[in-house]
XYZ file of C-alpha atoms in Angstrom:
672
model
C 105.729 106.242 59.802
C 104.346 109.920 59.163
C 100.608 110.013 59.796
C 99.143 111.332 56.023
C 97.514 114.755 56.416
C 94.112 113.794 55.446
C 94.084 111.932 58.621
C 94.881 114.785 60.814
C 92.503 116.586 58.964
C 90.085 114.199 60.096
C 91.050 114.153 63.815
C 92.080 117.718 64.397
C 89.504 119.289 62.076
C 89.388 121.916 59.311
C 89.476 125.042 61.456
C 92.023 127.852 60.418
C 93.706 126.974 63.716
C 94.306 123.824 63.185
C 95.486 124.190 59.376
C 97.545 127.217 60.892
C 100.067 124.701 62.934
C 103.643 125.518 63.155
C 105.683 122.958 61.249
C 109.119 121.906 61.957
C 111.041 120.518 58.879
C 113.534 117.939 59.701
C 113.653 114.653 62.418
C 115.853 116.888 64.577
C 114.997 118.223 68.015
C 116.113 121.759 68.939
C 115.532 124.076 72.354
C 115.392 127.838 72.552
C 115.018 130.007 75.140
C 114.323 133.786 76.455
C 116.251 136.970 75.407
C 118.864 137.093 78.031
C 119.227 133.444 78.771
C 121.356 131.117 77.441
C 120.158 127.091 76.687
C 121.511 124.358 75.416
C 119.822 120.712 74.441
C 122.299 117.233 75.774
C 122.746 115.566 72.381
C 121.180 111.771 73.991
C 117.881 111.032 76.257
C 119.348 110.388 80.037
C 117.660 108.136 82.289
C 114.297 109.409 84.274
C 115.586 109.449 87.624
C 114.244 112.298 89.903
C 116.067 111.594 92.957
C 115.489 112.478 96.428
C 114.956 116.450 97.418
C 117.900 118.174 98.439
C 118.721 121.424 100.285
C 119.430 124.513 98.248
C 123.043 125.943 98.587
C 121.529 129.380 98.000
C 119.428 130.927 95.083
C 118.392 128.491 92.561
C 116.253 128.077 89.538
C 113.217 125.963 89.762
C 110.542 125.331 86.911
C 107.066 126.712 88.235
C 104.857 126.218 84.641
C 104.203 124.027 81.990
C 102.874 124.920 78.667
C 102.382 123.037 76.159
C 101.342 123.638 72.566
C 100.726 121.280 69.105
C 102.732 121.809 66.592
C 103.721 119.813 63.043
C 107.183 117.484 62.548
C 106.991 117.430 59.003
C 108.762 115.087 56.559
C 107.004 115.986 53.551
C 104.241 118.443 52.663
C 101.770 116.350 53.153
C 102.876 113.625 55.412
C 103.609 114.805 59.080
C 103.508 113.855 62.726
C 101.757 115.188 65.052
C 104.540 117.159 68.083
C 104.018 118.407 70.991
C 106.381 121.568 72.246
C 106.305 122.289 76.015
C 107.857 125.348 77.343
C 109.038 125.460 81.299
C 109.088 128.535 82.641
C 111.816 129.198 85.522
C 111.964 131.722 88.399
C 114.565 132.341 90.632
C 113.894 130.546 94.704
C 116.138 130.851 97.552
C 118.669 133.526 98.938
C 122.113 134.023 99.671
C 123.060 133.511 103.312
C 125.277 136.599 104.936
C 128.757 135.485 105.708
C 129.514 135.199 109.242
C 131.888 138.396 109.877
C 129.204 140.555 107.833
C 126.494 139.440 110.497
C 129.082 140.442 113.078
C 130.878 143.819 111.420
C 127.560 145.037 109.825
C 129.561 145.041 106.507
C 131.645 143.208 103.685
C 134.576 141.275 105.065
C 136.290 141.962 102.538
C 135.192 144.019 99.892
C 138.017 142.667 97.095
C 136.735 138.919 96.836
C 133.954 139.446 94.419
C 130.163 138.513 95.759
C 128.800 134.848 94.730
C 125.316 136.661 94.624
C 126.472 139.095 91.682
C 127.204 135.385 89.891
C 124.999 133.972 87.043
C 122.820 131.299 87.866
C 123.096 127.578 86.185
C 120.674 124.714 86.236
C 119.766 121.677 84.574
C 116.119 121.397 83.916
C 114.443 117.532 83.015
C 112.004 117.072 80.991
C 109.980 113.627 81.306
C 107.725 112.534 78.537
C 105.434 109.216 78.788
C 102.584 108.248 76.507
C 102.093 104.570 75.988
C 104.275 102.781 75.593
C 106.805 105.460 75.102
C 108.703 107.532 77.757
C 112.317 109.848 77.230
C 113.960 111.591 79.340
C 115.876 115.139 78.293
C 118.237 117.278 79.388
C 118.460 120.966 79.204
C 121.180 123.365 80.429
C 119.896 126.651 80.802
C 122.166 130.079 82.287
C 120.443 132.790 83.844
C 122.794 136.482 84.015
C 123.609 138.079 87.246
C 121.038 140.882 86.259
C 118.263 138.462 86.307
C 118.766 136.818 89.402
C 116.121 138.701 91.425
C 114.390 136.215 94.268
C 111.143 135.179 93.123
C 110.923 136.669 90.053
C 110.172 135.059 86.887
C 113.422 134.798 84.822
C 112.127 133.491 81.376
C 111.293 130.098 79.895
C 113.378 127.530 77.841
C 111.314 125.570 75.321
C 111.989 122.338 73.823
C 110.626 120.678 70.312
C 109.657 118.337 70.468
C 108.022 115.034 72.059
C 105.931 113.352 69.305
C 102.923 111.540 70.319
C 100.216 109.683 68.869
C 96.719 110.346 68.189
C 94.592 109.966 70.547
C 97.140 109.113 73.410
C 97.146 110.569 77.005
C 100.779 112.481 77.469
C 102.714 113.210 81.139
C 104.957 115.745 81.507
C 107.076 116.325 84.633
C 109.401 118.745 84.778
C 112.142 118.919 87.617
C 115.765 119.920 88.268
C 119.213 117.777 89.044
C 120.032 118.407 92.108
C 116.202 118.515 92.633
C 115.379 120.412 94.735
C 111.603 120.737 94.950
C 108.647 119.146 93.929
C 107.959 118.125 90.396
C 105.642 120.062 87.807
C 103.539 117.319 86.088
C 101.367 118.191 83.241
C 98.778 115.696 81.233
C 96.861 116.180 77.925
C 94.699 113.944 75.914
C 95.514 114.458 72.299
C 92.613 114.138 69.870
C 91.686 110.840 68.620
C 90.895 109.609 65.072
C 87.332 109.403 64.474
C 87.145 105.665 63.318
C 87.728 104.408 66.615
C 84.606 104.399 68.802
C 83.022 102.837 72.244
C 79.540 102.244 72.210
C 77.099 100.087 74.680
C 75.281 97.640 74.119
C 73.305 96.169 77.351
C 75.886 94.957 80.396
C 78.089 94.982 77.301
C 80.358 97.461 75.484
C 81.669 97.504 72.047
C 84.891 98.759 70.532
C 83.782 99.570 66.616
C 86.988 100.167 64.550
C 85.948 101.658 61.059
C 88.822 100.661 59.397
C 89.392 99.917 55.422
C 88.708 96.371 54.721
C 92.075 94.397 54.538
C 94.010 96.547 56.872
C 95.620 95.069 59.182
C 95.907 96.299 62.622
C 97.176 95.878 66.049
C 94.634 96.254 69.558
C 95.534 96.036 72.635
C 94.208 97.026 76.077
C 95.678 98.280 78.984
C 96.091 99.951 82.432
C 96.895 103.238 82.585
C 99.082 103.955 85.456
C 99.729 107.297 87.692
C 103.194 105.814 88.421
C 105.236 103.171 86.995
C 104.510 101.602 83.607
C 101.046 100.447 82.063
C 100.361 97.072 82.933
C 99.098 95.301 79.366
C 95.841 93.279 79.415
C 95.410 92.254 76.406
C 96.930 92.002 72.389
C 95.578 91.080 69.349
C 96.450 91.697 65.360
C 93.212 91.570 63.241
C 91.934 92.934 60.087
C 89.231 95.664 59.909
C 86.705 96.661 59.936
C 86.177 95.054 63.072
C 83.756 94.808 66.397
C 85.519 94.404 69.562
C 82.987 93.135 72.762
C 83.981 93.732 76.084
C 82.162 92.420 79.470
C 81.202 95.234 81.454
C 82.878 93.332 84.184
C 86.548 93.898 82.994
C 85.807 98.103 82.901
C 87.894 99.828 85.067
C 88.606 103.951 84.739
C 92.010 103.400 83.770
C 91.436 100.697 81.238
C 92.565 102.333 77.817
C 93.062 101.246 74.353
C 95.765 101.441 71.836
C 95.455 100.755 68.293
C 97.596 101.073 65.249
C 98.620 99.561 61.810
C 101.215 96.881 61.680
C 103.431 98.853 59.457
C 107.168 99.592 60.608
C 107.100 102.918 62.808
C 103.605 103.167 63.226
C 101.624 105.997 64.534
C 99.317 104.046 68.111
C 96.546 106.188 68.838
C 94.941 105.847 72.625
C 91.624 106.562 74.065
C 90.900 105.839 78.003
C 86.864 106.196 77.482
C 86.107 104.533 80.745
C 87.330 107.512 83.606
C 83.326 108.403 84.291
C 82.179 105.161 83.826
C 79.925 104.190 86.920
C 80.316 100.843 86.453
C 84.226 101.006 85.836
C 84.364 102.783 88.976
C 82.386 99.703 90.558
C 84.335 97.370 89.504
C 87.626 99.033 90.721
C 86.429 98.979 93.959
C 85.020 94.985 93.852
C 88.552 94.250 92.489
C 90.367 96.446 95.199
C 92.238 94.639 98.754
C 93.973 95.548 101.513
C 97.045 93.832 102.089
C 99.056 93.640 105.897
C 102.435 94.645 105.165
C 103.747 95.706 108.965
C 102.229 96.118 111.847
C 101.687 99.724 111.017
C 101.437 99.885 107.737
C 98.961 98.730 104.743
C 98.582 98.457 100.971
C 95.357 98.898 99.063
C 96.055 96.637 96.093
C 93.718 98.214 92.782
C 93.977 98.433 89.046
C 94.085 102.286 89.177
C 94.894 104.718 91.381
C 92.033 105.070 94.387
C 91.645 108.395 96.550
C 90.710 107.319 99.546
C 90.103 107.497 103.234
C 91.219 104.768 105.487
C 90.373 104.551 109.592
C 90.772 101.349 111.805
C 87.702 99.528 113.161
C 86.833 96.687 115.144
C 84.031 93.495 114.683
C 82.684 91.270 117.224
C 82.666 88.050 116.267
C 79.244 87.492 113.986
C 79.174 90.664 114.784
C 77.996 93.480 112.085
C 78.490 96.134 111.056
C 82.563 97.201 111.877
C 82.509 99.527 114.648
C 85.410 102.525 115.026
C 87.840 102.705 118.139
C 86.571 104.480 121.080
C 88.623 106.379 122.102
C 90.128 106.321 117.863
C 94.021 105.790 117.654
C 95.854 107.515 115.516
C 95.868 106.036 111.953
C 98.715 108.201 110.294
C 100.692 105.187 108.859
C 98.127 102.457 110.618
C 97.078 99.242 109.327
C 93.223 99.682 108.399
C 90.789 97.498 107.055
C 87.947 99.877 106.152
C 88.207 102.212 103.256
C 85.533 105.432 102.376
C 85.537 107.212 99.319
C 83.511 110.155 98.683
C 82.150 109.816 102.529
C 80.809 106.290 101.709
C 82.296 102.791 102.531
C 83.884 100.900 99.713
C 85.821 98.148 101.244
C 85.623 95.911 104.751
C 88.784 93.708 105.224
C 89.962 91.831 108.263
C 93.713 92.443 107.615
C 95.425 89.621 110.101
C 92.939 87.153 108.687
C 96.210 85.620 106.884
C 98.373 85.671 110.056
C 95.751 85.004 112.655
C 93.625 82.903 110.817
C 89.409 82.618 110.796
C 88.077 85.608 113.381
C 87.664 83.680 116.769
C 85.883 85.160 119.854
C 88.825 87.040 120.969
C 89.176 89.902 123.334
C 90.759 93.292 121.850
C 92.493 95.640 124.708
C 93.071 99.033 123.998
C 95.851 100.643 125.368
C 95.975 104.773 125.735
C 99.013 106.180 126.836
C 99.287 109.559 128.513
C 101.396 112.387 129.704
C 103.842 110.791 132.759
C 103.702 107.411 131.509
C 100.191 107.324 132.273
C 98.216 104.245 130.569
C 94.775 103.035 130.838
C 93.171 99.554 129.396
C 89.558 98.871 128.509
C 88.512 96.148 126.255
C 86.249 96.814 122.682
C 83.242 95.397 123.376
C 79.554 96.015 121.253
C 78.035 98.661 124.471
C 81.340 100.333 124.244
C 85.034 100.051 125.858
C 84.918 98.815 129.137
C 87.704 99.959 131.683
C 89.997 97.363 133.061
C 89.467 96.275 136.014
C 85.770 97.432 136.358
C 83.158 96.074 138.202
C 80.836 96.155 135.390
C 78.090 92.970 134.411
C 79.801 92.244 130.940
C 81.594 89.441 129.884
C 85.416 91.565 129.899
C 84.713 93.324 133.228
C 83.701 89.769 134.625
C 87.110 88.544 133.103
C 89.225 91.311 133.373
C 91.536 90.022 136.027
C 92.426 87.064 133.628
C 92.411 89.184 130.581
C 95.240 91.611 132.557
C 97.294 88.542 133.913
C 97.221 87.213 130.626
C 98.650 90.676 128.887
C 101.493 91.140 131.288
C 102.681 87.000 130.608
C 102.320 87.792 126.849
C 100.270 84.970 126.477
C 98.305 88.407 124.233
C 99.067 89.170 120.361
C 100.026 92.871 119.799
C 98.057 94.110 116.362
C 99.257 97.562 116.540
C 101.528 99.846 118.283
C 102.675 103.934 118.216
C 103.152 106.362 121.040
C 99.415 106.950 121.803
C 98.284 103.811 122.439
C 98.481 100.009 121.429
C 95.941 96.909 120.451
C 96.043 93.629 121.829
C 94.170 90.344 121.128
C 93.475 88.463 124.169
C 92.015 85.060 123.322
C 88.898 83.774 125.489
C 87.989 80.184 124.443
C 90.269 78.868 127.435
C 87.732 80.798 129.859
C 84.677 80.078 128.085
C 85.091 76.350 127.187
C 87.216 75.164 130.086
C 84.044 73.381 131.515
C 83.449 71.356 128.767
C 87.038 70.430 128.390
C 85.896 66.976 129.940
C 83.219 66.204 128.423
C 84.916 66.397 124.913
C 87.501 64.207 126.142
C 85.345 61.830 127.074
C 83.106 62.220 123.981
C 86.906 61.850 121.475
C 87.606 58.798 123.571
C 84.006 57.119 123.320
C 84.131 57.606 119.441
C 87.556 56.807 119.299
C 86.313 53.402 120.763
C 83.601 52.613 119.248
C 85.623 53.140 115.718
C 88.108 50.561 116.679
C 85.314 47.921 117.568
C 83.823 49.104 114.388
C 86.587 48.793 112.550
C 87.669 45.455 113.691
C 84.367 43.891 112.920
C 84.337 45.102 109.314
C 87.963 43.966 109.261
C 86.490 40.582 110.164
C 83.530 40.491 108.230
C 85.725 41.526 105.257
C 87.911 38.613 105.616
C 84.726 35.996 106.577
C 83.384 37.496 103.173
C 86.291 36.773 100.975
C 87.507 33.435 102.707
C 91.004 31.427 103.374
C 92.828 30.362 100.564
C 93.863 26.895 99.923
C 96.157 25.161 97.635
C 95.180 21.441 96.694
C 98.380 19.243 96.040
C 97.808 15.774 95.171
C 100.119 12.974 92.740
C 97.992 12.228 89.849
C 97.601 8.225 89.857
C 95.144 7.951 87.340
C 92.237 9.757 85.545
C 89.580 8.600 87.896
C 91.639 10.109 91.175
C 91.799 13.512 89.229
C 88.182 13.325 88.465
C 87.985 13.004 92.523
C 89.725 15.544 93.271
C 88.442 18.153 90.960
C 84.677 16.593 92.627
C 86.485 17.524 96.428
C 87.653 20.978 94.802
C 84.607 22.065 93.233
C 82.857 21.323 96.862
C 85.289 23.264 98.989
C 84.168 26.154 96.765
C 80.917 26.453 97.784
C 82.090 27.538 101.564
C 84.152 30.574 101.950
C 87.320 29.440 100.549
C 89.408 30.282 98.066
C 90.794 26.906 96.390
C 93.573 26.627 93.696
C 94.247 23.572 92.075
C 96.895 22.640 89.176
C 93.770 21.070 86.951
C 91.735 24.518 86.504
C 95.558 26.260 85.774
C 96.479 23.902 83.037
C 97.257 27.018 80.683
C 99.550 28.789 83.155
C 101.187 25.775 84.651
C 102.199 24.708 80.925
C 103.571 28.493 80.247
C 105.182 28.624 83.861
C 106.591 25.048 84.342
C 105.391 22.996 87.356
C 107.961 24.259 89.852
C 107.428 27.973 89.102
C 103.602 27.653 88.766
C 103.565 26.058 92.695
C 106.116 28.280 94.208
C 104.399 31.299 92.910
C 101.176 29.828 94.354
C 102.438 28.318 97.512
C 104.309 32.166 98.257
C 100.824 33.265 97.849
C 98.878 31.408 99.743
C 101.047 31.431 102.554
C 100.885 35.446 102.631
C 97.650 35.833 102.853
C 97.610 33.651 105.628
C 96.292 30.513 103.910
C 96.637 26.740 104.331
C 98.736 24.090 101.872
C 96.291 20.859 101.836
C 98.318 17.813 101.153
C 95.940 15.196 99.397
C 97.291 11.828 100.054
C 97.263 8.787 97.294
C 99.351 5.436 96.914
C 101.123 7.642 94.444
C 101.732 10.467 96.516
C 102.915 8.088 99.227
C 105.440 6.582 97.216
C 106.480 10.010 95.492
C 107.306 11.008 99.043
C 109.309 7.666 100.218
C 111.436 7.890 97.016
C 112.040 11.684 98.008
C 112.917 10.757 101.550
C 115.364 8.120 100.397
C 117.148 9.789 98.129
C 116.440 13.378 98.033
C 115.410 13.449 94.059
C 112.445 11.796 92.523
C 112.574 9.264 90.373
C 111.039 8.600 87.145
C 107.604 7.090 86.676
C 104.602 7.460 84.822
C 103.556 10.866 85.156
C 101.991 13.379 83.402
C 103.668 16.709 82.839
C 101.108 18.682 84.300
C 102.125 16.865 87.823
C 102.604 19.766 90.177
C 102.896 17.527 93.212
C 106.476 15.803 91.942
C 107.132 19.466 91.487
C 106.046 20.713 94.794
C 108.004 18.597 97.013
C 111.132 20.245 96.384
C 109.256 23.511 98.247
C 107.394 21.591 100.458
C 109.970 19.289 102.134
C 111.617 22.306 103.573
C 109.008 23.626 105.744
C 108.173 20.143 107.176
C 112.124 19.418 107.832
C 112.316 22.929 109.421
C 108.850 22.639 111.463
C 107.301 25.479 109.375
C 104.490 23.555 108.682
C 102.588 23.398 111.578
C 99.678 26.142 111.246
C 100.334 25.966 107.247
C 99.876 22.714 106.029
C 96.950 20.000 106.598
C 97.322 16.274 105.241
C 93.640 14.597 103.993
C 93.357 10.974 102.303
C 90.180 9.289 101.208
C 88.388 6.190 102.991
C 89.091 3.063 101.686
C 92.224 3.983 99.336
C 94.460 4.694 101.892
C 95.259 4.781 105.858
C 96.435 7.620 107.858
C 99.296 5.332 109.223
C 100.934 4.397 105.479
C 101.794 8.716 105.406
C 105.206 9.105 105.818
C 105.761 10.090 109.643
C 107.378 13.443 108.728
C 103.733 14.715 107.171
C 101.894 12.908 109.933
C 103.556 16.530 112.283
C 100.783 18.103 110.505
C 96.804 16.636 111.249
C 95.943 14.115 108.447
C 92.017 13.689 107.882
C 90.096 10.767 106.186
C 87.420 11.895 103.949
C 84.423 11.959 103.991
C 84.078 10.336 107.329
C 86.416 13.393 109.286
C 84.987 15.942 107.014
C 83.794 18.525 109.675
C 87.304 18.432 111.567
C 88.994 18.337 108.180
C 86.974 22.225 107.152
C 87.365 23.289 111.023
C 91.319 23.159 110.435
C 90.482 25.328 107.162
C 89.266 28.037 109.038
C 91.412 31.156 109.563
C 93.417 30.345 112.258
C 91.680 32.662 115.055
C 87.673 31.810 113.435
C 85.543 31.148 115.770
C 83.568 27.379 115.395
C 80.991 28.064 113.436
C 77.602 25.962 114.473
C 77.028 25.532 110.597
C 80.113 23.339 110.302
C 78.519 20.029 110.773
C 75.804 21.611 107.933
C 78.331 22.419 105.725
C 80.301 18.737 106.163
C 76.809 17.510 104.855
C 77.065 19.944 101.580
C 80.542 18.959 100.983
C 79.646 14.994 101.693
C 76.365 14.984 99.415
C 78.338 16.816 96.527
C 81.398 14.769 96.995
C 79.778 10.778 97.179
C 79.136 10.539 93.205
C 82.356 10.919 92.551
C 83.543 8.657 95.059
C 80.777 5.745 94.003
C 82.461 6.349 90.631
C 85.922 5.946 91.669
C 85.308 2.521 94.015
C 82.694 1.123 91.852
C 82.672 1.605 88.435
C 79.902 -0.102 86.412
C 81.318 -3.680 85.116
C 85.300 -2.638 86.445
C 87.323 -3.312 89.341
C 87.893 -0.499 91.360
C 90.906 2.049 90.155
C 93.311 1.822 92.307
C 92.772 -1.295 94.665
C 96.128 -2.332 95.600
C 98.530 0.226 94.330
C 101.139 1.411 96.867
C 101.985 0.631 100.524
C 98.456 0.190 102.810
C 96.086 0.452 100.116
C 93.901 -1.612 101.643
C 91.737 -5.039 101.036
C 89.665 -3.441 98.625
C 86.505 -4.405 100.294
């Protein structure tokens, strides 16, 4: 979009020189050249591909100088764009080679043939223009008549109108020929900026002050301007003026540039790069710079901006500082470096092999130098200098010199760098220094492993003991009094390191899942955890077992809906019939209620205890299979007996009523 004249006046000033800038009318580009030359502009832009330099076949036209001039390209009287006119000065370089027959006979071989040196010269001149974010390349065809072709003489210039550029932008121009016979010319020009974009400092921060009118919408972009390649955008935002943008001082680098433009179609963009000479920006640049290893003989300095610097190869002992130069020095043309200097000051020091070799080690660097007639010498780099190998000196490398040479010949040393003048090797030293400590370290490791294993076993045992063994208690609900007796036994066992499961405490789950599903889940979990299933026999339980053994199915009886014993027989009997019960099941019955001989023979393949008379043996059977017999077993049996006795008294001697359960079922006893 054309820039209003008053903005150009603000930017360029009201001097007569500025106000008399030449005005070009119309949007078309054009070209003209010096008298005697003919030139032509291609209709469209071309790709910016300079190509490689090739030898000149004879006299050629080459750009020698670039000259720029600000002009105005106007659509209307007061609406103009700032435009950069470029003049390319040309000269004749090279000369004609004499034909072989002319050299031999000292004259012209054939006067009837026109000599090429009397012909005109033609050239295709490329102008490359870059001003962020615009880049263009145009092609100018130039022809010079034979009369003006003189070696080393200027033949005139060709002028291109024109490259449009934004106020405040930095413009870079290159010129070369196609094909390219010489290095391209380049020219950089900073265009004047608008006064409403200013940069001010406030302590460690930097303020970008944009004095634009209220409600004016504009875009603001920060980017890194690159000498080679396109700029790298860093930040972009659309804003409404006026605005003050704050930048942290750590974000400043010399190539950080600012671009501002109104949010309108085809608007002119203003660019400034205000931090080129800022000391903080240069410090930040070196702090962000990194050296990166590419190959054994090449390196890359990564930095936000281009850096003029010198690099040198150096070495550093483990824990030593600073990095010392190689003695004797190696050629560092295309050498991998880890030290960079700028203005005779050390700016950056890195170990480029850290990624491939890991952290610094106590290795020895062997420096190999090569002389004439394949003569070579080796020395080991040490803080005192480079010790020749072999050597009788008293240094560490000298004492181990024979072993280091053997490692080098056997390929155990790593080559870091190599060229015609010498090589650099890293040889490990740890196997020599720590060899005598190997057995000590091995013994310590074995002792630590054994100690860890013992502590782990003790921890697992203590954890299992603290958690307690799982016990599933199964019984037949003969009557409510017997259920209370079972509940008392289960509560007493919970005081021990046992995790007791009984249907009395799981009536809700039992109703929801059903007796068979509930018992199956409890039995599987108990046995998987290494627990035990306790079959508490009563006259009713014996009767149910007998029915199952005779008919294989439970007959009808007066049993409640929560009687898990009847449901459990379908899962319990297969364990006994297939011999899987020992170790996972135990039986029990109460004194004076049932004699152990009344229990069916199939269930007596596991221990059957009478309670409370055999409580110690019963509690011993409930312990973990490999758990040692505790001296407190008798004490625990007495504890369970005391907790169980009130329930036994209430069951066998209820006040004013005969003892429940007497005479019920086979082997019930005499009731006394």
